[in-house]
Amino acid sequence: MPESRVPRRRRFVVCEPRHFAVQYAINPWMSTDRPVDVIRALDQWQALVDTYRAHGHTVDTVPPVPGLPDMVFAANCAVVVEGRVFGSLFHAPERRPESVPFEAWFKTEGFEVHHPESVCEGEGDLVPAGRWILAGTGFRTTRAAHREVQEFFGVPVISLTLVDPYFYHLDTALFVLEEGSDADGGNIAYYPGAFSPGSREVLERLYPDAVLATREDAMAFGLNSVSDGRHVFIAPEARALADRLAGLGYVPVPVDLSEFHKAGGGIKCCTQEIRETRS
């Protein structure tokens, strides 16, 4: 175990939850009978932004658009590798308009943006992991999108099948602890029960030292976390996972985003990362 893990400064993109609400149900977490406390959501979101900045990370904000209640989940808008942006084509018709303001923001910032031909939900299902991109399918993003991503970035894409509807996006079942490089595959944390048997075998081969989470920690959104290589921004309720990470030399940083759980989201869902250069 490294005596002192070194954090890497990140650039994040977020969107204020000014219009956050549960107006439809497109995953098992969502119910229109559970009202959202918008003031609490705003406070929790601001705490996340403040925490990122306090740890040395850059945070950019995309203005929210009325009528797009899930726009706060910025991770779903795109995946960015080496300064190139692969946008989103959402599975649910209700969310498809979200891609427009995010793509416009990236273009204004000077990025090349590719709009996908296949259903694809950004970093919700596409997780850059150094030498490859881990890619989820089964509920949202299609395998055709995986092929499209590989052609666009020229980076190997590892397809993984999700089988539990509570973990409808890859970023609810897995997160990268260290991205690694061509010589080092890095490491991840994940919940095995979210994946098909074959996908579990793939993860076991690629990451023999992965941190395995329990269903309890996964249901607490413990795997919807963000790591900078040292600090892990994690849901406070995922105590067992946080303890395991601390034992491995990581520094858990609890951030409560429980109001967003009502829509099936957490810390990572609210956080898009811009990777200017390859790790």
C-alpha positions as protocol buffer text, in pm:
chain_id: "A"
residue {
  index: 1
  type: MET
  ca { x: 0 y: 0 z: 0 }
}
residue {
  index: 2
  type: PRO
  ca { x: 142 y: 344 z: -86 }
}
residue {
  index: 3
  type: GLU
  ca { x: 232 y: 540 z: 224 }
}
residue {
  index: 4
  type: SER
  ca { x: 99 y: 858 z: 68 }
}
residue {
  index: 5
  type: ARG
  ca { x: -128 y: 856 z: -234 }
}
residue {
  index: 6
  type: VAL
  ca { x: -92 y: 1163 z: -452 }
}
residue {
  index: 7
  type: PRO
  ca { x: -404 y: 1347 z: -573 }
}
residue {
  index: 8
  type: ARG
  ca { x: -432 y: 1469 z: -931 }
}
residue {
  index: 9
  type: ARG
  ca { x: -599 y: 1803 z: -992 }
}
residue {
  index: 10
  type: ARG
  ca { x: -919 y: 1765 z: -1191 }
}
residue {
  index: 11
  type: ARG
  ca { x: -1144 y: 1992 z: -1396 }
}
residue {
  index: 12
  type: PHE
  ca { x: -1512 y: 1929 z: -1335 }
}
residue {
  index: 13
  type: VAL
  ca { x: -1829 y: 2052 z: -1504 }
}
residue {
  index: 14
  type: VAL
  ca { x: -2150 y: 2083 z: -1301 }
}
residue {
  index: 15
  type: CYS
  ca { x: -2499 y: 2228 z: -1339 }
}
residue {
  index: 16
  type: GLU
  ca { x: -2689 y: 2403 z: -1061 }
}
residue {
  index: 17
  type: PRO
  ca { x: -3009 y: 2214 z: -959 }
}
residue {
  index: 18
  type: ARG
  ca { x: -3226 y: 2527 z: -977 }
}
residue {
  index: 19
  type: HIS
  ca { x: -3498 y: 2334 z: -1162 }
}
residue {
  index: 20
  type: PHE
  ca { x: -3438 y: 1991 z: -1006 }
}
residue {
  index: 21
  type: ALA
  ca { x: -3754 y: 1784 z: -959 }
}
residue {
  index: 22
  type: VAL
  ca { x: -3888 y: 1434 z: -1009 }
}
residue {
  index: 23
  type: GLN
  ca { x: -4147 y: 1487 z: -1280 }
}
residue {
  index: 24
  type: TYR
  ca { x: -4131 y: 1139 z: -1436 }
}
residue {
  index: 25
  type: ALA
  ca { x: -4000 y: 793 z: -1345 }
}
residue {
  index: 26
  type: ILE
  ca { x: -3729 y: 639 z: -1564 }
}
residue {
  index: 27
  type: ASN
  ca { x: -3547 y: 427 z: -1303 }
}
residue {
  index: 28
  type: PRO
  ca { x: -3649 y: 240 z: -985 }
}
residue {
  index: 29
  type: TRP
  ca { x: -3538 y: 525 z: -758 }
}
residue {
  index: 30
  type: MET
  ca { x: -3778 y: 778 z: -907 }
}
residue {
  index: 31
  type: SER
  ca { x: -4133 y: 836 z: -787 }
}
residue {
  index: 32
  type: THR
  ca { x: -4344 y: 1141 z: -857 }
}
residue {
  index: 33
  type: ASP
  ca { x: -4502 y: 1084 z: -514 }
}
residue {
  index: 34
  type: ARG
  ca { x: -4173 y: 1183 z: -342 }
}
residue {
  index: 35
  type: PRO
  ca { x: -4141 y: 1562 z: -356 }
}
residue {
  index: 36
  type: VAL
  ca { x: -3798 y: 1718 z: -392 }
}
residue {
  index: 37
  type: ASP
  ca { x: -3675 y: 1979 z: -146 }
}
residue {
  index: 38
  type: VAL
  ca { x: -3510 y: 2216 z: -394 }
}
residue {
  index: 39
  type: ILE
  ca { x: -3354 y: 2435 z: -124 }
}
residue {
  index: 40
  type: ARG
  ca { x: -3191 y: 2131 z: 36 }
}
residue {
  index: 41
  type: ALA
  ca { x: -3077 y: 2008 z: -305 }
}
residue {
  index: 42
  type: LEU
  ca { x: -2918 y: 2346 z: -379 }
}
residue {
  index: 43
  type: ASP
  ca { x: -2739 y: 2345 z: -43 }
}
residue {
  index: 44
  type: GLN
  ca { x: -2608 y: 1989 z: -94 }
}
residue {
  index: 45
  type: TRP
  ca { x: -2494 y: 2066 z: -447 }
}
residue {
  index: 46
  type: GLN
  ca { x: -2314 y: 2382 z: -335 }
}
residue {
  index: 47
  type: ALA
  ca { x: -2141 y: 2183 z: -61 }
}
residue {
  index: 48
  type: LEU
  ca { x: -2011 y: 1941 z: -325 }
}
residue {
  index: 49
  type: VAL
  ca { x: -1879 y: 2227 z: -540 }
}
residue {
  index: 50
  type: ASP
  ca { x: -1717 y: 2392 z: -237 }
}
residue {
  index: 51
  type: THR
  ca { x: -1558 y: 2061 z: -135 }
}
residue {
  index: 52
  type: TYR
  ca { x: -1407 y: 2007 z: -480 }
}
residue {
  index: 53
  type: ARG
  ca { x: -1261 y: 2355 z: -481 }
}
residue {
  index: 54
  type: ALA
  ca { x: -1128 y: 2318 z: -126 }
}
residue {
  index: 55
  type: HIS
  ca { x: -934 y: 2014 z: -249 }
}
residue {
  index: 56
  type: GLY
  ca { x: -774 y: 2207 z: -535 }
}
residue {
  index: 57
  type: HIS
  ca { x: -1003 y: 2111 z: -823 }
}
residue {
  index: 58
  type: THR
  ca { x: -1142 y: 2344 z: -1089 }
}
residue {
  index: 59
  type: VAL
  ca { x: -1520 y: 2358 z: -1125 }
}
residue {
  index: 60
  type: ASP
  ca { x: -1701 y: 2504 z: -1428 }
}
residue {
  index: 61
  type: THR
  ca { x: -2076 y: 2555 z: -1435 }
}
residue {
  index: 62
  type: VAL
  ca { x: -2324 y: 2511 z: -1721 }
}
residue {
  index: 63
  type: PRO
  ca { x: -2635 y: 2727 z: -1670 }
}
residue {
  index: 64
  type: PRO
  ca { x: -2951 y: 2525 z: -1595 }
}
residue {
  index: 65
  type: VAL
  ca { x: -3246 y: 2536 z: -1835 }
}
residue {
  index: 66
  type: PRO
  ca { x: -3610 y: 2551 z: -1716 }
}
residue {
  index: 67
  type: GLY
  ca { x: -3803 y: 2236 z: -1794 }
}
residue {
  index: 68
  type: LEU
  ca { x: -3496 y: 2010 z: -1774 }
}
residue {
  index: 69
  type: PRO
  ca { x: -3510 y: 1882 z: -1414 }
}
residue {
  index: 70
  type: ASP
  ca { x: -3233 y: 1621 z: -1458 }
}
residue {
  index: 71
  type: MET
  ca { x: -2981 y: 1858 z: -1612 }
}
residue {
  index: 72
  type: VAL
  ca { x: -2804 y: 1865 z: -1273 }
}
residue {
  index: 73
  type: PHE
  ca { x: -2671 y: 1517 z: -1359 }
}
residue {
  index: 74
  type: ALA
  ca { x: -2391 y: 1660 z: -1569 }
}
residue {
  index: 75
  type: ALA
  ca { x: -2201 y: 1331 z: -1596 }
}
residue {
  index: 76
  type: ASN
  ca { x: -2465 y: 1203 z: -1838 }
}
residue {
  index: 77
  type: CYS
  ca { x: -2400 y: 1484 z: -2088 }
}
residue {
  index: 78
  type: ALA
  ca { x: -2075 y: 1360 z: -2240 }
}
residue {
  index: 79
  type: VAL
  ca { x: -1743 y: 1184 z: -2199 }
}
residue {
  index: 80
  type: VAL
  ca { x: -1425 y: 1384 z: -2256 }
}
residue {
  index: 81
  type: VAL
  ca { x: -1092 y: 1223 z: -2344 }
}
residue {
  index: 82
  type: GLU
  ca { x: -783 y: 1419 z: -2451 }
}
residue {
  index: 83
  type: GLY
  ca { x: -993 y: 1730 z: -2499 }
}
residue {
  index: 84
  type: ARG
  ca { x: -1238 y: 1565 z: -2739 }
}
residue {
  index: 85
  type: VAL
  ca { x: -1604 y: 1548 z: -2646 }
}
residue {
  index: 86
  type: PHE
  ca { x: -1837 y: 1258 z: -2724 }
}
residue {
  index: 87
  type: GLY
  ca { x: -2185 y: 1386 z: -2648 }
}
residue {
  index: 88
  type: SER
  ca { x: -2508 y: 1216 z: -2544 }
}
residue {
  index: 89
  type: LEU
  ca { x: -2822 y: 1080 z: -2702 }
}
residue {
  index: 90
  type: PHE
  ca { x: -3044 y: 994 z: -2408 }
}
residue {
  index: 91
  type: HIS
  ca { x: -3257 y: 681 z: -2391 }
}
residue {
  index: 92
  type: ALA
  ca { x: -3554 y: 863 z: -2233 }
}
residue {
  index: 93
  type: PRO
  ca { x: -3725 y: 1121 z: -2455 }
}
residue {
  index: 94
  type: GLU
  ca { x: -3769 y: 1345 z: -2150 }
}
residue {
  index: 95
  type: ARG
  ca { x: -3392 y: 1387 z: -2119 }
}
residue {
  index: 96
  type: ARG
  ca { x: -3292 y: 1423 z: -2484 }
}
residue {
  index: 97
  type: PRO
  ca { x: -3310 y: 1805 z: -2485 }
}
residue {
  index: 98
  type: GLU
  ca { x: -3036 y: 1817 z: -2217 }
}
residue {
  index: 99
  type: SER
  ca { x: -2766 y: 1741 z: -2474 }
}
residue {
  index: 100
  type: VAL
  ca { x: -2823 y: 2072 z: -2654 }
}
residue {
  index: 101
  type: PRO
  ca { x: -2707 y: 2319 z: -2382 }
}
residue {
  index: 102
  type: PHE
  ca { x: -2416 y: 2097 z: -2279 }
}
residue {
  index: 103
  type: GLU
  ca { x: -2288 y: 2055 z: -2634 }
}
residue {
  index: 104
  type: ALA
  ca { x: -2325 y: 2429 z: -2689 }
}
residue {
  index: 105
  type: TRP
  ca { x: -2121 y: 2498 z: -2374 }
}
residue {
  index: 106
  type: PHE
  ca { x: -1841 y: 2265 z: -2482 }
}
residue {
  index: 107
  type: LYS
  ca { x: -1827 y: 2424 z: -2827 }
}
residue {
  index: 108
  type: THR
  ca { x: -1813 y: 2771 z: -2672 }
}
residue {
  index: 109
  type: GLU
  ca { x: -1519 y: 2649 z: -2462 }
}
residue {
  index: 110
  type: GLY
  ca { x: -1338 y: 2547 z: -2782 }
}
residue {
  index: 111
  type: PHE
  ca { x: -1389 y: 2170 z: -2774 }
}
residue {
  index: 112
  type: GLU
  ca { x: -1455 y: 1942 z: -3069 }
}
residue {
  index: 113
  type: VAL
  ca { x: -1793 y: 1779 z: -3006 }
}
residue {
  index: 114
  type: HIS
  ca { x: -1927 y: 1460 z: -3162 }
}
residue {
  index: 115
  type: HIS
  ca { x: -2300 y: 1399 z: -3135 }
}
residue {
  index: 116
  type: PRO
  ca { x: -2362 y: 1021 z: -3121 }
}
residue {
  index: 117
  type: GLU
  ca { x: -2574 y: 826 z: -3364 }
}
residue {
  index: 118
  type: SER
  ca { x: -2657 y: 560 z: -3104 }
}
residue {
  index: 119
  type: VAL
  ca { x: -2817 y: 588 z: -2760 }
}
residue {
  index: 120
  type: CYS
  ca { x: -2541 y: 692 z: -2524 }
}
residue {
  index: 121
  type: GLU
  ca { x: -2548 y: 856 z: -2181 }
}
residue {
  index: 122
  type: GLY
  ca { x: -2201 y: 1001 z: -2132 }
}
residue {
  index: 123
  type: GLU
  ca { x: -2002 y: 921 z: -1822 }
}
residue {
  index: 124
  type: GLY
  ca { x: -2308 y: 754 z: -1681 }
}
residue {
  index: 125
  type: ASP
  ca { x: -2203 y: 449 z: -1884 }
}
residue {
  index: 126
  type: LEU
  ca { x: -1859 y: 544 z: -2019 }
}
residue {
  index: 127
  type: VAL
  ca { x: -1583 y: 541 z: -1759 }
}
residue {
  index: 128
  type: PRO
  ca { x: -1231 y: 632 z: -1879 }
}
residue {
  index: 129
  type: ALA
  ca { x: -980 y: 412 z: -1702 }
}
residue {
  index: 130
  type: GLY
  ca { x: -636 y: 495 z: -1839 }
}
residue {
  index: 131
  type: ARG
  ca { x: -555 y: 254 z: -2119 }
}
residue {
  index: 132
  type: TRP
  ca { x: -921 y: 179 z: -2196 }
}
residue {
  index: 133
  type: ILE
  ca { x: -1278 y: 296 z: -2145 }
}
residue {
  index: 134
  type: LEU
  ca { x: -1510 y: 80 z: -1937 }
}
residue {
  index: 135
  type: ALA
  ca { x: -1856 y: 90 z: -2096 }
}
residue {
  index: 136
  type: GLY
  ca { x: -2190 y: -13 z: -1948 }
}
residue {
  index: 137
  type: THR
  ca { x: -2490 y: -146 z: -2136 }
}
residue {
  index: 138
  type: GLY
  ca { x: -2813 y: -325 z: -2052 }
}
residue {
  index: 139
  type: PHE
  ca { x: -3044 y: -40 z: -1956 }
}
residue {
  index: 140
  type: ARG
  ca { x: -2935 y: 282 z: -2129 }
}
residue {
  index: 141
  type: THR
  ca { x: -2626 y: 305 z: -2351 }
}
residue {
  index: 142
  type: THR
  ca { x: -2621 y: 58 z: -2641 }
}
residue {
  index: 143
  type: ARG
  ca { x: -2339 y: -164 z: -2763 }
}
residue {
  index: 144
  type: ALA
  ca { x: -2353 y: 23 z: -3092 }
}
residue {
  index: 145
  type: ALA
  ca { x: -2253 y: 334 z: -2897 }
}
residue {
  index: 146
  type: HIS
  ca { x: -1957 y: 145 z: -2750 }
}
residue {
  index: 147
  type: ARG
  ca { x: -1830 y: 81 z: -3103 }
}
residue {
  index: 148
  type: GLU
  ca { x: -1889 y: 444 z: -3195 }
}
residue {
  index: 149
  type: VAL
  ca { x: -1693 y: 562 z: -2890 }
}
residue {
  index: 150
  type: GLN
  ca { x: -1398 y: 338 z: -2978 }
}
residue {
  index: 151
  type: GLU
  ca { x: -1388 y: 469 z: -3335 }
}
residue {
  index: 152
  type: PHE
  ca { x: -1408 y: 830 z: -3218 }
}
residue {
  index: 153
  type: PHE
  ca { x: -1139 y: 816 z: -2948 }
}
residue {
  index: 154
  type: GLY
  ca { x: -923 y: 533 z: -3082 }
}
residue {
  index: 155
  type: VAL
  ca { x: -917 y: 388 z: -2730 }
}
residue {
  index: 156
  type: PRO
  ca { x: -1014 y: 26 z: -2654 }
}
residue {
  index: 157
  type: VAL
  ca { x: -1365 y: -2 z: -2510 }
}
residue {
  index: 158
  type: ILE
  ca { x: -1449 y: -281 z: -2264 }
}
residue {
  index: 159
  type: SER
  ca { x: -1823 y: -363 z: -2276 }
}
residue {
  index: 160
  type: LEU
  ca { x: -1984 y: -459 z: -1945 }
}
residue {
  index: 161
  type: THR
  ca { x: -2345 y: -575 z: -1906 }
}
residue {
  index: 162
  type: LEU
  ca { x: -2553 y: -440 z: -1617 }
}
residue {
  index: 163
  type: VAL
  ca { x: -2831 y: -667 z: -1492 }
}
residue {
  index: 164
  type: ASP
  ca { x: -2981 y: -497 z: -1184 }
}
residue {
  index: 165
  type: PRO
  ca { x: -3222 y: -209 z: -1264 }
}
residue {
  index: 166
  type: TYR
  ca { x: -3120 y: -26 z: -946 }
}
residue {
  index: 167
  type: PHE
  ca { x: -2777 y: 9 z: -1108 }
}
residue {
  index: 168
  type: TYR
  ca { x: -2899 y: 127 z: -1444 }
}
residue {
  index: 169
  type: HIS
  ca { x: -2581 y: 325 z: -1522 }
}
residue {
  index: 170
  type: LEU
  ca { x: -2225 y: 197 z: -1490 }
}
residue {
  index: 171
  type: ASP
  ca { x: -2137 y: 487 z: -1261 }
}
residue {
  index: 172
  type: THR
  ca { x: -2384 y: 362 z: -1000 }
}
residue {
  index: 173
  type: ALA
  ca { x: -2203 y: 25 z: -982 }
}
residue {
  index: 174
  type: LEU
  ca { x: -1837 y: 112 z: -1039 }
}
residue {
  index: 175
  type: PHE
  ca { x: -1591 y: 397 z: -1007 }
}
residue {
  index: 176
  type: VAL
  ca { x: -1223 y: 444 z: -1084 }
}
residue {
  index: 177
  type: LEU
  ca { x: -992 y: 486 z: -788 }
}
residue {
  index: 178
  type: GLU
  ca { x: -682 y: 544 z: -1004 }
}
residue {
  index: 179
  type: GLU
  ca { x: -694 y: 573 z: -1382 }
}
residue {
  index: 180
  type: GLY
  ca { x: -348 y: 429 z: -1438 }
}
residue {
  index: 181
  type: SER
  ca { x: -160 y: 451 z: -1770 }
}
residue {
  index: 182
  type: ASP
  ca { x: -45 y: 230 z: -2057 }
}
residue {
  index: 183
  type: ALA
  ca { x: 195 y: 60 z: -1816 }
}
residue {
  index: 184
  type: ASP
  ca { x: -39 y: 53 z: -1517 }
}
residue {
  index: 185
  type: GLY
  ca { x: -405 y: -43 z: -1533 }
}
residue {
  index: 186
  type: GLY
  ca { x: -496 y: 153 z: -1221 }
}
residue {
  index: 187
  type: ASN
  ca { x: -773 y: 26 z: -996 }
}
residue {
  index: 188
  type: ILE
  ca { x: -1147 y: 43 z: -940 }
}
residue {
  index: 189
  type: ALA
  ca { x: -1417 y: -25 z: -682 }
}
residue {
  index: 190
  type: TYR
  ca { x: -1735 y: -204 z: -790 }
}
residue {
  index: 191
  type: TYR
  ca { x: -2035 y: -410 z: -682 }
}
residue {
  index: 192
  type: PRO
  ca { x: -2017 y: -756 z: -850 }
}
residue {
  index: 193
  type: GLY
  ca { x: -2391 y: -821 z: -823 }
}
residue {
  index: 194
  type: ALA
  ca { x: -2468 y: -540 z: -1067 }
}
residue {
  index: 195
  type: PHE
  ca { x: -2300 y: -726 z: -1354 }
}
residue {
  index: 196
  type: SER
  ca { x: -2363 y: -1031 z: -1569 }
}
residue {
  index: 197
  type: PRO
  ca { x: -2145 y: -1338 z: -1494 }
}
residue {
  index: 198
  type: GLY
  ca { x: -1927 y: -1279 z: -1799 }
}
residue {
  index: 199
  type: SER
  ca { x: -1876 y: -914 z: -1715 }
}
residue {
  index: 200
  type: ARG
  ca { x: -1777 y: -1006 z: -1359 }
}
residue {
  index: 201
  type: GLU
  ca { x: -1511 y: -1237 z: -1502 }
}
residue {
  index: 202
  type: VAL
  ca { x: -1381 y: -957 z: -1723 }
}
residue {
  index: 203
  type: LEU
  ca { x: -1352 y: -724 z: -1424 }
}
residue {
  index: 204
  type: GLU
  ca { x: -1179 y: -992 z: -1218 }
}
residue {
  index: 205
  type: ARG
  ca { x: -920 y: -1039 z: -1494 }
}
residue {
  index: 206
  type: LEU
  ca { x: -862 y: -668 z: -1551 }
}
residue {
  index: 207
  type: TYR
  ca { x: -865 y: -567 z: -1184 }
}
residue {
  index: 208
  type: PRO
  ca { x: -757 y: -853 z: -958 }
}
residue {
  index: 209
  type: ASP
  ca { x: -698 y: -605 z: -673 }
}
residue {
  index: 210
  type: ALA
  ca { x: -1026 y: -418 z: -712 }
}
residue {
  index: 211
  type: VAL
  ca { x: -1216 y: -306 z: -403 }
}
residue {
  index: 212
  type: LEU
  ca { x: -1544 y: -501 z: -389 }
}
residue {
  index: 213
  type: ALA
  ca { x: -1846 y: -326 z: -241 }
}
residue {
  index: 214
  type: THR
  ca { x: -2150 y: -479 z: -74 }
}
residue {
  index: 215
  type: ARG
  ca { x: -2501 y: -428 z: -204 }
}
residue {
  index: 216
  type: GLU
  ca { x: -2572 y: -216 z: 104 }
}
residue {
  index: 217
  type: ASP
  ca { x: -2296 y: 30 z: 15 }
}
residue {
  index: 218
  type: ALA
  ca { x: -2396 y: 25 z: -351 }
}
residue {
  index: 219
  type: MET
  ca { x: -2759 y: 104 z: -263 }
}
residue {
  index: 220
  type: ALA
  ca { x: -2628 y: 395 z: -54 }
}
residue {
  index: 221
  type: PHE
  ca { x: -2470 y: 536 z: -375 }
}
residue {
  index: 222
  type: GLY
  ca { x: -2125 y: 453 z: -242 }
}
residue {
  index: 223
  type: LEU
  ca { x: -2009 y: 360 z: -592 }
}
residue {
  index: 224
  type: ASN
  ca { x: -2135 y: 686 z: -741 }
}
residue {
  index: 225
  type: SER
  ca { x: -1814 y: 839 z: -609 }
}
residue {
  index: 226
  type: VAL
  ca { x: -1533 y: 1053 z: -747 }
}
residue {
  index: 227
  type: SER
  ca { x: -1165 y: 988 z: -674 }
}
residue {
  index: 228
  type: ASP
  ca { x: -869 y: 1216 z: -745 }
}
residue {
  index: 229
  type: GLY
  ca { x: -625 y: 937 z: -669 }
}
residue {
  index: 230
  type: ARG
  ca { x: -609 y: 1017 z: -298 }
}
residue {
  index: 231
  type: HIS
  ca { x: -936 y: 1174 z: -188 }
}
residue {
  index: 232
  type: VAL
  ca { x: -1257 y: 983 z: -252 }
}
residue {
  index: 233
  type: PHE
  ca { x: -1569 y: 1199 z: -247 }
}
residue {
  index: 234
  type: ILE
  ca { x: -1826 y: 951 z: -124 }
}
residue {
  index: 235
  type: ALA
  ca { x: -2179 y: 921 z: 16 }
}
residue {
  index: 236
  type: PRO
  ca { x: -2169 y: 932 z: 401 }
}
residue {
  index: 237
  type: GLU
  ca { x: -2397 y: 626 z: 426 }
}
residue {
  index: 238
  type: ALA
  ca { x: -2141 y: 401 z: 251 }
}
residue {
  index: 239
  type: ARG
  ca { x: -1950 y: 349 z: 575 }
}
residue {
  index: 240
  type: ALA
  ca { x: -1809 y: 0 z: 516 }
}
residue {
  index: 241
  type: LEU
  ca { x: -1674 y: 97 z: 175 }
}
residue {
  index: 242
  type: ALA
  ca { x: -1523 y: 418 z: 313 }
}
residue {
  index: 243
  type: ASP
  ca { x: -1351 y: 219 z: 588 }
}
residue {
  index: 244
  type: ARG
  ca { x: -1205 y: -24 z: 333 }
}
residue {
  index: 245
  type: LEU
  ca { x: -1075 y: 262 z: 122 }
}
residue {
  index: 246
  type: ALA
  ca { x: -920 y: 431 z: 424 }
}
residue {
  index: 247
  type: GLY
  ca { x: -743 y: 105 z: 503 }
}
residue {
  index: 248
  type: LEU
  ca { x: -588 y: 115 z: 156 }
}
residue {
  index: 249
  type: GLY
  ca { x: -449 y: 464 z: 201 }
}
residue {
  index: 250
  type: TYR
  ca { x: -728 y: 667 z: 41 }
}
residue {
  index: 251
  type: VAL
  ca { x: -891 y: 959 z: 222 }
}
residue {
  index: 252
  type: PRO
  ca { x: -1272 y: 935 z: 219 }
}
residue {
  index: 253
  type: VAL
  ca { x: -1441 y: 1274 z: 196 }
}
residue {
  index: 254
  type: PRO
  ca { x: -1812 y: 1233 z: 282 }
}
residue {
  index: 255
  type: VAL
  ca { x: -2049 y: 1459 z: 89 }
}
residue {
  index: 256
  type: ASP
  ca { x: -2423 y: 1425 z: 143 }
}
residue {
  index: 257
  type: LEU
  ca { x: -2621 y: 1434 z: -182 }
}
residue {
  index: 258
  type: SER
  ca { x: -2914 y: 1234 z: -47 }
}
residue {
  index: 259
  type: GLU
  ca { x: -3176 y: 1465 z: -200 }
}
residue {
  index: 260
  type: PHE
  ca { x: -3055 y: 1357 z: -544 }
}
residue {
  index: 261
  type: HIS
  ca { x: -3102 y: 990 z: -457 }
}
residue {
  index: 262
  type: LYS
  ca { x: -3472 y: 1052 z: -518 }
}
residue {
  index: 263
  type: ALA
  ca { x: -3387 y: 1073 z: -888 }
}
residue {
  index: 264
  type: GLY
  ca { x: -3131 y: 790 z: -881 }
}
residue {
  index: 265
  type: GLY
  ca { x: -2825 y: 1014 z: -870 }
}
residue {
  index: 266
  type: GLY
  ca { x: -2537 y: 1106 z: -643 }
}
residue {
  index: 267
  type: ILE
  ca { x: -2192 y: 1263 z: -640 }
}
residue {
  index: 268
  type: LYS
  ca { x: -2059 y: 1126 z: -969 }
}
residue {
  index: 269
  type: CYS
  ca { x: -2390 y: 1180 z: -1150 }
}
residue {
  index: 270
  type: CYS
  ca { x: -2355 y: 1550 z: -1071 }
}
residue {
  index: 271
  type: THR
  ca { x: -1992 y: 1561 z: -1188 }
}
residue {
  index: 272
  type: GLN
  ca { x: -1862 y: 1563 z: -1545 }
}
residue {
  index: 273
  type: GLU
  ca { x: -1482 y: 1551 z: -1579 }
}
residue {
  index: 274
  type: ILE
  ca { x: -1286 y: 1721 z: -1853 }
}
residue {
  index: 275
  type: ARG
  ca { x: -970 y: 1527 z: -1941 }
}
residue {
  index: 276
  type: GLU
  ca { x: -750 y: 1761 z: -2142 }
}
residue {
  index: 277
  type: THR
  ca { x: -469 y: 1506 z: -2183 }
}
residue {
  index: 278
  type: ARG
  ca { x: -450 y: 1133 z: -2142 }
}
residue {
  index: 279
  type: SER
  ca { x: -364 y: 1014 z: -1791 }
}
